[in-house]
Short mmCIF file of N, CA and C in Angstrom, two decimals:
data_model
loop_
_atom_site.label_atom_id
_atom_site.label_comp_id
_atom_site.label_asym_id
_atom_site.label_seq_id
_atom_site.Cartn_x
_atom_site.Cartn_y
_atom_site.Cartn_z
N UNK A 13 37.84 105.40 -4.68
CA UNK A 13 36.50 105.82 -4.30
C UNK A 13 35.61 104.59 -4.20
N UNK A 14 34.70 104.39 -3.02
CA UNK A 14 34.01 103.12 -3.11
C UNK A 14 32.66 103.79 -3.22
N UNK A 15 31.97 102.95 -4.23
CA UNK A 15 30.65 103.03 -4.32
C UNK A 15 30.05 101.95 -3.66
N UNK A 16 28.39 101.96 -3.23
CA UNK A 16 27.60 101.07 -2.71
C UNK A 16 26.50 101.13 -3.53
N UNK A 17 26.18 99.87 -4.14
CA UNK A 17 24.76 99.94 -4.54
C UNK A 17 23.62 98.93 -4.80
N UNK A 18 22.67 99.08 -3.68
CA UNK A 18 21.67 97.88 -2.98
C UNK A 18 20.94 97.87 -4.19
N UNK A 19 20.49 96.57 -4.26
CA UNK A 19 19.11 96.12 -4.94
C UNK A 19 18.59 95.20 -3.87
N UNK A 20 17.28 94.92 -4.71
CA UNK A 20 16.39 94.26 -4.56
C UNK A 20 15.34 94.18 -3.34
N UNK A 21 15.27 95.55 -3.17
CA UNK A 21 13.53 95.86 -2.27
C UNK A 21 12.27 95.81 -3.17
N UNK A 22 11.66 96.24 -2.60
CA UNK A 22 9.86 96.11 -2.99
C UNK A 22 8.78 95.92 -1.85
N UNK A 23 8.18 95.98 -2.49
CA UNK A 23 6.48 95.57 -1.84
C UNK A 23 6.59 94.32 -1.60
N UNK A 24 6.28 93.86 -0.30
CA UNK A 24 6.26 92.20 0.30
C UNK A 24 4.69 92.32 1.16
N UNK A 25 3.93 91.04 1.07
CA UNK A 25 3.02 90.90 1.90
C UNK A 25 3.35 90.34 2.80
N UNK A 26 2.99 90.75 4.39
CA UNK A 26 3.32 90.05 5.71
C UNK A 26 3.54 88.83 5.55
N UNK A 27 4.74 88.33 6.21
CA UNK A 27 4.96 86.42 6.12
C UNK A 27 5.82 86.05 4.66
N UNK A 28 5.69 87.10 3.83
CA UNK A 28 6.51 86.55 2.67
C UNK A 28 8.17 87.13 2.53
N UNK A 29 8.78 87.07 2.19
CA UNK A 29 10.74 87.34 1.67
C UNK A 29 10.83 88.08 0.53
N UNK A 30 12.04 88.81 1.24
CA UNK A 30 13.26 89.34 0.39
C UNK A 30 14.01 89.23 0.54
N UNK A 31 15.26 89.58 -0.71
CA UNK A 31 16.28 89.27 -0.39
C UNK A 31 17.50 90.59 -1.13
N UNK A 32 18.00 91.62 -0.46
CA UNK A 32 18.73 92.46 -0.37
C UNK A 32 20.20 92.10 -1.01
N UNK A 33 21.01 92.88 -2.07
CA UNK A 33 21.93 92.52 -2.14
C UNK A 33 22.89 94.17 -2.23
N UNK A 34 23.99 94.45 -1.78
CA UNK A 34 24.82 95.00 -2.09
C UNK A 34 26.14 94.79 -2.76
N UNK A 35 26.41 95.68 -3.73
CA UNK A 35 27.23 95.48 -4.52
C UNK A 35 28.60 96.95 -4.43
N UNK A 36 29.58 96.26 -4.31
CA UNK A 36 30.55 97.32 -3.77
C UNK A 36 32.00 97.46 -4.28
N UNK A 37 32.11 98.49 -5.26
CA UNK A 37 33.23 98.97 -6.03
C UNK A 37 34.86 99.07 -5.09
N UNK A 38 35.72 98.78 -6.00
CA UNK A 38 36.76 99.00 -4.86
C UNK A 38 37.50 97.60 -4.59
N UNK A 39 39.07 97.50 -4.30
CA UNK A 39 39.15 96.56 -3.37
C UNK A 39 39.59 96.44 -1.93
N UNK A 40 39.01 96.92 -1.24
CA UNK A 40 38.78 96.80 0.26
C UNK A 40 37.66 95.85 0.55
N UNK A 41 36.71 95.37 -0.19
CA UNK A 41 35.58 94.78 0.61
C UNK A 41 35.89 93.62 1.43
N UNK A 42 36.80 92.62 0.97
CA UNK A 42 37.31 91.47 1.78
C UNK A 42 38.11 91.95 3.09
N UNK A 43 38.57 93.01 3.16
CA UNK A 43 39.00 93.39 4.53
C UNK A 43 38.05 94.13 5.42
N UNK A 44 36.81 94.88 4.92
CA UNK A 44 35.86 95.56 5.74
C UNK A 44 34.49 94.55 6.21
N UNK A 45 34.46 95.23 7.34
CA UNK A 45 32.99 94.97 7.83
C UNK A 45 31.70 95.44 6.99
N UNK A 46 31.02 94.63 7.31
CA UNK A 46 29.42 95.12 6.34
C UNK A 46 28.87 95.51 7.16
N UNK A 47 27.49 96.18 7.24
CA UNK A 47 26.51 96.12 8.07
C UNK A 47 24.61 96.60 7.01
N UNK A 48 24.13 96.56 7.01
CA UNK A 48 22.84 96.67 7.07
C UNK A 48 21.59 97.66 7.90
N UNK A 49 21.57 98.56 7.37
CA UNK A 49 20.64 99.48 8.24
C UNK A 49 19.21 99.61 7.93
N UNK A 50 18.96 100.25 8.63
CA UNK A 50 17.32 101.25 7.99
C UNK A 50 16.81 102.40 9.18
N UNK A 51 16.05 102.94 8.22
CA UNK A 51 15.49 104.06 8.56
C UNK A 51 13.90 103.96 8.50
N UNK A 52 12.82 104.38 9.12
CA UNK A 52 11.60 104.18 8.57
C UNK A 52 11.21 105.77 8.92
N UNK A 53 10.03 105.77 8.26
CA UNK A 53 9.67 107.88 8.57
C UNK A 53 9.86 107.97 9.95
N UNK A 54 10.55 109.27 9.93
CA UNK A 54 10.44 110.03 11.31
C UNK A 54 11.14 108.55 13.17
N UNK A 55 12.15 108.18 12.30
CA UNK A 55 12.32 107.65 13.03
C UNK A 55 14.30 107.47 13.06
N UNK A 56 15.24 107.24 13.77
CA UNK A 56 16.59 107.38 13.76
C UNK A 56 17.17 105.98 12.82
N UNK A 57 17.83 106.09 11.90
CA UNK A 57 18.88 104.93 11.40
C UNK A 57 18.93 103.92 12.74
N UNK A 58 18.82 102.76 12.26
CA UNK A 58 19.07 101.56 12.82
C UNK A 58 19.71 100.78 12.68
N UNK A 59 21.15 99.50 13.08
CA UNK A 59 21.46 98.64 13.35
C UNK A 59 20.94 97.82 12.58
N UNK A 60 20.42 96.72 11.80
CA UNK A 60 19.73 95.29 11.70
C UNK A 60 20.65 94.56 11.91
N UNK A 61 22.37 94.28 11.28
CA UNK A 61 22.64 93.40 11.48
C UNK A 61 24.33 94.28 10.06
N UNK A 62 25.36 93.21 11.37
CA UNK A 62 26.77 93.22 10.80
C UNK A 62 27.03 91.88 10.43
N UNK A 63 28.33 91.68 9.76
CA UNK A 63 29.31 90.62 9.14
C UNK A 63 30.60 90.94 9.16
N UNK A 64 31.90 90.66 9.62
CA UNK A 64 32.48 90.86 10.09
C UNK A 64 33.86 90.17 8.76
N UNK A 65 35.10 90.59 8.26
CA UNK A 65 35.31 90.28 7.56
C UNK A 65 35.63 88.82 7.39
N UNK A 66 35.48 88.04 8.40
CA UNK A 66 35.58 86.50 8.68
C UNK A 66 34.54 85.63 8.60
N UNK A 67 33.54 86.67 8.67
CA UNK A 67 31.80 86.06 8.40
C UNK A 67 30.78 85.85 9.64
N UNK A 68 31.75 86.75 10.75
CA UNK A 68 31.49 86.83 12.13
C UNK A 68 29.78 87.35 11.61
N UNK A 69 28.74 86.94 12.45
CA UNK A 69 27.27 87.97 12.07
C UNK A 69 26.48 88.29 13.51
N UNK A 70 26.67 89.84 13.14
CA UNK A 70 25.43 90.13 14.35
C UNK A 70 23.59 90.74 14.24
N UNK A 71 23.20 90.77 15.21
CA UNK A 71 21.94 90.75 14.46
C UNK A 71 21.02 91.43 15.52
N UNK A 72 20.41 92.73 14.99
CA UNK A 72 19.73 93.61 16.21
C UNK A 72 18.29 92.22 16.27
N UNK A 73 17.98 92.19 17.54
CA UNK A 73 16.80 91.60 18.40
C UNK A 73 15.74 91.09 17.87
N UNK A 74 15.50 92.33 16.78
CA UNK A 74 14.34 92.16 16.33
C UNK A 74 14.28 91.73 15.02
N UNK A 75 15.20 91.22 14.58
CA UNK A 75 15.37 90.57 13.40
C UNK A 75 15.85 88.97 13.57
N UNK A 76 16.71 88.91 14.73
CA UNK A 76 17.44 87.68 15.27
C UNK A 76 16.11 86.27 14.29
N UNK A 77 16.66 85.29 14.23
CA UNK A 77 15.30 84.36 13.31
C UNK A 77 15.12 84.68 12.52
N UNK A 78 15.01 85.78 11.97
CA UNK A 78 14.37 85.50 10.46
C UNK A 78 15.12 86.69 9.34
N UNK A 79 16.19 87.07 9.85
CA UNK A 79 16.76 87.89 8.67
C UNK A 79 18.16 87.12 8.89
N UNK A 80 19.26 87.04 7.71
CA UNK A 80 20.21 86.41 7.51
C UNK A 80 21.26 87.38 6.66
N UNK A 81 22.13 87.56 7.48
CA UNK A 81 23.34 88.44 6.63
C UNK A 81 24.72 87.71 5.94
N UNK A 82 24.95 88.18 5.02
CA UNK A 82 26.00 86.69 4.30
C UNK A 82 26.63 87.99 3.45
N UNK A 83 28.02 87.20 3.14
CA UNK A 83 28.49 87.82 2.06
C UNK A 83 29.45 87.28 0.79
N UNK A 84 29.74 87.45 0.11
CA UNK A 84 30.93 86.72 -1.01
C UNK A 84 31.76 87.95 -1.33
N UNK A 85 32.75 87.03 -0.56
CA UNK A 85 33.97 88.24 -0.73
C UNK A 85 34.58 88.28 -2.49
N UNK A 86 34.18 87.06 -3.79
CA UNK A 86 34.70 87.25 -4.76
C UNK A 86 34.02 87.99 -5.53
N UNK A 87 32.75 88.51 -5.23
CA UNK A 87 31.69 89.05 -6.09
C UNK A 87 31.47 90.22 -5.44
N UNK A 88 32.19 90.87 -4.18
CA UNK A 88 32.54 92.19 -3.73
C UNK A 88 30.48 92.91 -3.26
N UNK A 89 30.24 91.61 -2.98
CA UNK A 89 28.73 91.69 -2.38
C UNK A 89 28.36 90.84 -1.43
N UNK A 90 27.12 91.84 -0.44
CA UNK A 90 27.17 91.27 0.75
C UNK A 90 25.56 90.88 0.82
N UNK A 91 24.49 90.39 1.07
CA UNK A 91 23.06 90.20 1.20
C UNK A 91 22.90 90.01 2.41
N UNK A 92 21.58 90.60 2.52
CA UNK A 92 20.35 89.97 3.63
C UNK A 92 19.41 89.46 2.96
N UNK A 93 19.25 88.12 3.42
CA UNK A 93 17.96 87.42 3.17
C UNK A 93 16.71 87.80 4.82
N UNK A 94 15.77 88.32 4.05
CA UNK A 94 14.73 88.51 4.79
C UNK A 94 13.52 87.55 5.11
N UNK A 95 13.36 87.09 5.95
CA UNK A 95 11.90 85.78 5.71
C UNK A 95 11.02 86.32 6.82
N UNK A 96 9.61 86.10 7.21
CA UNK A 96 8.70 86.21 7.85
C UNK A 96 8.66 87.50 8.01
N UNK A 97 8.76 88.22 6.85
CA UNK A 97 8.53 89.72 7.16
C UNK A 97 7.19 90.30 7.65
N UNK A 98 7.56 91.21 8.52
CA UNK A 98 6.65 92.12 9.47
C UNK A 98 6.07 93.50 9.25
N UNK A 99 5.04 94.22 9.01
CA UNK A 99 4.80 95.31 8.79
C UNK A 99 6.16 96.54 9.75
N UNK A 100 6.00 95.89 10.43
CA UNK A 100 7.27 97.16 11.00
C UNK A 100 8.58 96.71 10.68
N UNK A 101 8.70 95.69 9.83
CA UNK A 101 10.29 96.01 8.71
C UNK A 101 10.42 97.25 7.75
N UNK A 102 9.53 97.36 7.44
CA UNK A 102 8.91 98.50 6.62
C UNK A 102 10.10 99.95 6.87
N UNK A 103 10.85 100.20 5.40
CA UNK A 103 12.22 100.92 5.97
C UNK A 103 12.67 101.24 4.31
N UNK A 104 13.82 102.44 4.46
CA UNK A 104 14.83 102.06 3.84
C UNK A 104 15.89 101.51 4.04
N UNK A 105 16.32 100.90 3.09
CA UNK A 105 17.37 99.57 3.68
C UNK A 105 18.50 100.36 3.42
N UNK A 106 19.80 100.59 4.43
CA UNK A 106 20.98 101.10 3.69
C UNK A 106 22.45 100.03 4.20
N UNK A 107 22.95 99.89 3.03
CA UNK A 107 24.17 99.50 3.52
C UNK A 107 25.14 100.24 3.82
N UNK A 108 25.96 99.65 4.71
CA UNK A 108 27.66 100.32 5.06
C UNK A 108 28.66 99.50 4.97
N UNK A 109 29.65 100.22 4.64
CA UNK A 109 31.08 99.12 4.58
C UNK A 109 31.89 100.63 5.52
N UNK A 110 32.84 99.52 6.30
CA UNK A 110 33.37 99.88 7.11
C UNK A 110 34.66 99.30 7.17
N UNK A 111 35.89 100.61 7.64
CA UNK A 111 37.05 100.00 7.04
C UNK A 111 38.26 100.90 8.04
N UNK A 112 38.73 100.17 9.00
CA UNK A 112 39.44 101.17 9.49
C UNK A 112 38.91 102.59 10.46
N UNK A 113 39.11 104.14 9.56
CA UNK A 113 38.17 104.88 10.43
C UNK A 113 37.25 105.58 9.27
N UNK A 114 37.25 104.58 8.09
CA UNK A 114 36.24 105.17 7.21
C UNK A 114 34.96 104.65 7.00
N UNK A 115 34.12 104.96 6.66
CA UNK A 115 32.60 104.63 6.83
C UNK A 115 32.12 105.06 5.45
N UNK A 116 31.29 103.90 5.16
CA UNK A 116 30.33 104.30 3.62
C UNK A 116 29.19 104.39 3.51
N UNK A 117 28.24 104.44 2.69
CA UNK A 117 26.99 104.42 2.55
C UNK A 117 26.09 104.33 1.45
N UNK A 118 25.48 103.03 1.15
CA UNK A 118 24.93 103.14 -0.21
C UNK A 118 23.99 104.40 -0.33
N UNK A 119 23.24 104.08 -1.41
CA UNK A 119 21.76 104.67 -1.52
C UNK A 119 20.66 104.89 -0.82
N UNK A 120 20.43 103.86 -0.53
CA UNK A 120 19.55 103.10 0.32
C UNK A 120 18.18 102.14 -1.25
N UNK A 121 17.55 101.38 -0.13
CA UNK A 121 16.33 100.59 -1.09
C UNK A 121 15.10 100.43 -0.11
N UNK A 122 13.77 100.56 -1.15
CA UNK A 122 12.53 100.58 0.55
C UNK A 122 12.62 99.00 0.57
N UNK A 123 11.92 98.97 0.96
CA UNK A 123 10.92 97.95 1.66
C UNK A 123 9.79 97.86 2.21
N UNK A 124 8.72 97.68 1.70
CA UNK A 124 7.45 97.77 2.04
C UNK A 124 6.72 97.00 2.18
N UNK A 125 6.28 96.47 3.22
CA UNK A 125 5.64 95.17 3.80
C UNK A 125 4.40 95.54 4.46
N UNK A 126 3.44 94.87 3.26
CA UNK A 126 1.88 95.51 3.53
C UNK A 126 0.69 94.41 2.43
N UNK A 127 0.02 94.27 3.43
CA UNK A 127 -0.91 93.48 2.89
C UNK A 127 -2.33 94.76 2.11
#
């Protein structure tokens, strides 16, 4: 059974960082893909950005510059570092690990970026 479980959201003022970490039970993580989502109210799950189990990284548009996806395959955790955050980052953050034709899903964590 794999568990997912994000830390480290909060309240950020425009222009300042976070930094997201997932932590993931199990040993599959060195063979699966990561990815990084969010959701904000009334709006569909989103994309931000994958890692690929080689450290391949992709990165939706609107993050490209200033969010950074990484992972350590010995500590079975993957992060986004967030910088120049934007009022419309503003989300819950969810991770996925992906493996084959199975799909996971943490918790999720907010993020709230507001002066």
């Amino acid at each position: 059974q794999v568990q997912l479980v994000e830390s480290g959201g909060g309240l950020v003022q425009p222009g300042g960082s976070l930094r997201l970490s997932c932590a993931a039970s199990g040993s599959i993580f060195s063979i699966s893909t990561m990815g990084w989502y969010r959701q904000a109210p009334a709006t569909q799950r989103e994309l931000v950005a994958t890692i690929s189990p080689s450290g391949s990284a992709n990165y939706a548009d609107s993050v490209k510059g200033r969010f950074t996806i990484s992972r350590d395959n010995a500590k079975n955790t993957v992060y986004l570092q967030m910088n120049s955050l934007k009022p419309e980052d503003t989300a819950v953050y969810y991770c996925q690990m992906s493996v084959g034709y199975n799909v996971y899903w943490g918790q999720g964590t907010q993020v709230t970026v507001s002066s």
